Coordinates of C-alpha atoms in Angstrom, one line a residue:
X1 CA 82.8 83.3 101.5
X2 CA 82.7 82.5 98.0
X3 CA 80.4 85.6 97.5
X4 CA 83.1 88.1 99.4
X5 CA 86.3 86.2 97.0
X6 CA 84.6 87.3 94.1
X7 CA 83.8 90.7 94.9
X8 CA 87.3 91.4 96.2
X9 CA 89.2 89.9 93.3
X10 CA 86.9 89.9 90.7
X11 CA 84.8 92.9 90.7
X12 CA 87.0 95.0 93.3
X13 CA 90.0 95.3 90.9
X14 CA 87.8 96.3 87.7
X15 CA 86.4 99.5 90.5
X16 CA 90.3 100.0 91.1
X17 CA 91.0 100.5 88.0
X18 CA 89.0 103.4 86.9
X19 CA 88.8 105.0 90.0
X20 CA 92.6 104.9 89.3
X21 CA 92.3 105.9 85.2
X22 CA 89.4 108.3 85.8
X23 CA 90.8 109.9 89.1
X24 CA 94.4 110.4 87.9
X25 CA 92.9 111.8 84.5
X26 CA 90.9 114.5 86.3
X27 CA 93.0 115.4 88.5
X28 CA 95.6 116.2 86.3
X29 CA 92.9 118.0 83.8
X30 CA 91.3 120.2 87.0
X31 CA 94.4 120.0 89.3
X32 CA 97.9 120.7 88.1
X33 CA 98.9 122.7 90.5
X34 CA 98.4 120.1 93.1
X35 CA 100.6 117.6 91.0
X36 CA 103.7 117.5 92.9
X37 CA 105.7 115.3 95.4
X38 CA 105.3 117.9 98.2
X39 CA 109.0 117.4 99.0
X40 CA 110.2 118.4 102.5
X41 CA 113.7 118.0 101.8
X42 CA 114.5 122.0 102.3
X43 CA 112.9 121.7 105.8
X44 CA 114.8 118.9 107.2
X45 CA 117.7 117.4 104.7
X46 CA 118.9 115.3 107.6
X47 CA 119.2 111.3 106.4
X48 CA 116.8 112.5 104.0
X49 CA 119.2 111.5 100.9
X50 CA 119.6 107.6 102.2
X51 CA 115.8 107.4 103.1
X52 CA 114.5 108.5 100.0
X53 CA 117.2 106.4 97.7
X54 CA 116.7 103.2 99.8
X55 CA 112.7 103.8 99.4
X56 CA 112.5 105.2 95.9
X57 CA 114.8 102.3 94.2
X58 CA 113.2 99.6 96.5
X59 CA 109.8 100.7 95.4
X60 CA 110.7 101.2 91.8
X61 CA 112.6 97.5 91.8
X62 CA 109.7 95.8 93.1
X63 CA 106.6 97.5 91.3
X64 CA 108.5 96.7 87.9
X65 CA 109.1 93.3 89.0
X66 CA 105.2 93.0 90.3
X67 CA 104.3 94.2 86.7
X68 CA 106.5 91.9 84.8
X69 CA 106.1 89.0 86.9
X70 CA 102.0 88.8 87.4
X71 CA 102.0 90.3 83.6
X72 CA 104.4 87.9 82.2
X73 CA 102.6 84.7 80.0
X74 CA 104.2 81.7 81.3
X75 CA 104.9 80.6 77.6
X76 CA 107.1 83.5 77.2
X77 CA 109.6 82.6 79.5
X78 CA 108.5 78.6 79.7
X79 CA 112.3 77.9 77.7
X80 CA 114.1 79.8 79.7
X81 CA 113.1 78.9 83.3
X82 CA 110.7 77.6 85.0
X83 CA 108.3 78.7 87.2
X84 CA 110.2 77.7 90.8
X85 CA 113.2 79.3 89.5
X86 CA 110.9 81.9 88.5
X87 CA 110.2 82.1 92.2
X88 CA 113.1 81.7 94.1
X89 CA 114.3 85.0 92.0
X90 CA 111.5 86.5 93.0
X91 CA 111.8 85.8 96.2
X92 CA 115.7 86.8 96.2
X93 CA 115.0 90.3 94.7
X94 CA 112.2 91.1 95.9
X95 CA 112.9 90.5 99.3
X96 CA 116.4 92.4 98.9
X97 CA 114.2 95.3 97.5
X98 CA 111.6 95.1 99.9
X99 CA 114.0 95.2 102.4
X100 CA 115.1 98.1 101.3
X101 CA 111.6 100.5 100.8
X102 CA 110.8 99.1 104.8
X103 CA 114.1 100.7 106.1
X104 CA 113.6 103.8 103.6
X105 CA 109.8 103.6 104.3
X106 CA 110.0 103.3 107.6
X107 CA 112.8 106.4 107.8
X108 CA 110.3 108.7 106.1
X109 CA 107.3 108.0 107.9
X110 CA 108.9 108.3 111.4
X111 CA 110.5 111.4 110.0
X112 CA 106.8 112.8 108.4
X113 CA 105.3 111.8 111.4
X114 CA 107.6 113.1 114.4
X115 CA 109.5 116.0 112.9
X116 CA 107.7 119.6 114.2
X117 CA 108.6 121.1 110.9
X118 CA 107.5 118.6 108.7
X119 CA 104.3 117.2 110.1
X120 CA 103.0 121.0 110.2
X121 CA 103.1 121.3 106.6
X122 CA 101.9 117.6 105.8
X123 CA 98.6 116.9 104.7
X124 CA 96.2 113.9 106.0
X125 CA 96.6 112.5 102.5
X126 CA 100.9 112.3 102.7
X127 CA 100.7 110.9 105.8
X128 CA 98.7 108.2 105.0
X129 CA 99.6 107.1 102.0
X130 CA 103.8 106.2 103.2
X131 CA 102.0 104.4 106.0
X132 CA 100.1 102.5 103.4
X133 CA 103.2 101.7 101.5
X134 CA 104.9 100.8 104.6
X135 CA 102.2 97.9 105.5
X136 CA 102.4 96.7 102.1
X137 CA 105.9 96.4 101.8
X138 CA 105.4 94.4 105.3
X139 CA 102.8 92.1 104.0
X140 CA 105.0 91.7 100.8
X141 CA 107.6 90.6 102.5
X142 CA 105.4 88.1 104.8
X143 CA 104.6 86.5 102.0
X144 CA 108.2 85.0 101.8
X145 CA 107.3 82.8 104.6
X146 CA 104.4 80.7 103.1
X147 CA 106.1 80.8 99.7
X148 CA 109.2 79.2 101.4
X149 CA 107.0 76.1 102.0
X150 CA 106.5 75.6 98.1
X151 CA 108.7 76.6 95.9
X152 CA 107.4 74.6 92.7
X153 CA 105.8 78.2 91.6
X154 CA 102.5 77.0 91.9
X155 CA 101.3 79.9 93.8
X156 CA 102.6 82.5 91.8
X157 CA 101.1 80.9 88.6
X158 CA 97.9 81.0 90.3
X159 CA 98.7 84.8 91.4
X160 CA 99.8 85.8 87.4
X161 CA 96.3 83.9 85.9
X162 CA 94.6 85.6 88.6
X163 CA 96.1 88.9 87.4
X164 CA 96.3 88.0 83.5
X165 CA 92.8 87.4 83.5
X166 CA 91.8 90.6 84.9
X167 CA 93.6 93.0 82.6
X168 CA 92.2 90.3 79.8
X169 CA 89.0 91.0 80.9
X170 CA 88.3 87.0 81.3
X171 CA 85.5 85.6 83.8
X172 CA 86.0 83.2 86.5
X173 CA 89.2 85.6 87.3
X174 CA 88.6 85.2 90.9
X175 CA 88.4 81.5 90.9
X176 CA 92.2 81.8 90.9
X177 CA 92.2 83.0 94.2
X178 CA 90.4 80.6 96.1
X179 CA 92.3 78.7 98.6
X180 CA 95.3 81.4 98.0
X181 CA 97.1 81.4 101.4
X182 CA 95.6 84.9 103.1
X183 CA 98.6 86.6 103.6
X184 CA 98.7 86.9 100.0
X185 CA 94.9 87.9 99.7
X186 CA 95.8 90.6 101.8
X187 CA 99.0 92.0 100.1
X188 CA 96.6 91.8 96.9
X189 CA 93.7 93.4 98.6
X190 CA 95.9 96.5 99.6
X191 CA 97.9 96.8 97.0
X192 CA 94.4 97.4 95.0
X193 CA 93.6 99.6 97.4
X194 CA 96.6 101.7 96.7
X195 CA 95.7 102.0 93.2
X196 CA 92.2 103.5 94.7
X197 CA 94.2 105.9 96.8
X198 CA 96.4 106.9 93.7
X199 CA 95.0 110.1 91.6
X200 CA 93.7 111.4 95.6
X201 CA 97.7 111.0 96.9
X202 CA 101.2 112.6 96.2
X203 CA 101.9 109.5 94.3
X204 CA 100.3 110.5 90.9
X205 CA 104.2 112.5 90.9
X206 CA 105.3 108.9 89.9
X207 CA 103.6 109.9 86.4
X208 CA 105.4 112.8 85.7
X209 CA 108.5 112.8 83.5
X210 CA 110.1 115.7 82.4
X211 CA 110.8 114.7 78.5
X212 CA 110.3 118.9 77.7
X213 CA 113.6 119.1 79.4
X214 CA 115.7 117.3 76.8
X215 CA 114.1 119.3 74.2
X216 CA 114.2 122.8 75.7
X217 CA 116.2 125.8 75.1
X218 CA 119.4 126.9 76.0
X219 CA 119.1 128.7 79.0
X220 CA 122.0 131.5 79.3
X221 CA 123.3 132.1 82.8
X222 CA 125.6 135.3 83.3
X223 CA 127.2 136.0 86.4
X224 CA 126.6 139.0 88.7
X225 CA 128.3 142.2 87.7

């Protein structure tokens, strides 16, 4: 058991990783024709507005606050709160948010997966990765439950050193996890495996910010004759 906790979270993430750098960096070098979101919006714009705003600004809320919160030193914000009421916000907003990508999620998978239209032009790869998501956010939210039961932010200190002492490079990192409650191996577990899936998915769109907009050219528009 000890063997199989440090090869999932302490050699599994550093493999994550750079199949994540590496992958998305090729990709994009051999592939830019394939980087895209694949939207089916102009084959079925039918609660496709609601679905895709509940999921995109769920997902966005709760991957920034994943990054800040595991990311964050405890020092930094040690004199301004501490780390239960570090929790309970977490809990608070991310469970609001979370709540939000399932019902958005779940509204784009069923609609990927059951629309004629849409599920002929879908890949293997698009269907597969919102299902993903969808379980994630489920585990994510499970993990409310256990939390609940301590809310001293003991846990999620052990979670952030876990996490801080990966991207520091720092041994020992997966000593942090042992005797983590399993829900929250599992959310962890996935949510590496999602970085795997990454550069080989529509979400590598997620990287793609049009700054050449701002900066371009007047564009002159006439009207018909």
């Amino acid at each position: 058991m000890s063997y199989l906790n440090t090869l999932i979270f302490g050699i599994y993430p550093y493999i994550a990783l750079v199949v994540l750098v590496v992958g998305t960096w090729a990709r994009y070098d051999h592939g830019q024709f394939t980087w895209k979101a694949h939207s089916s919006q102009m084959l079925r714009k039918k609660n496709m507005v609601m679905a895709s705003v509940l999921f995109h600004v769920g997902i966005l809320v709760i991957f920034f606050g994943h990054l800040v919160g595991l990311l964050t030193p405890h020092f930094m914000y040690e004199p301004f709160m501490s780390a239960g009421t570090k929790q309970v916000m977490a809990i608070v907003v991310g469970g609001i948010a979370g709540v939000m990508t399932l019902i958005g999620g779940t509204m784009l998978a069923v609609r990927r997966l059951t629309d004629p239209r849409i599920k002929a032009s879908s890949t293997f790869a698009d269907n597969m990765i919102i299902v993903v998501l969808v379980v994630q956010v489920v585990l994510g939210l499970l993990t409310i439950l256990p939390t609940l039961g301590h809310l001293d932010g003991g846990t999620m200190m052990q979670l952030a050193s876990w996490a801080q002492s990966i991207f520091t490079f720092q041994g020992g990192a997966a000593e942090y996890m042992v005797g983590v409650h399993w829900i929250y191996k599992l959310h962890m577990f996935l949510g590496l495996t999602i970085f795997v899936l990454f550069p080989f998915t529509r979400l590598v769109h997620m990287l793609s910010v049009p700054l050449e907009y701002f900066g371009r050219k007047y564009q002159v528009v006439r009207k018909r004759a």
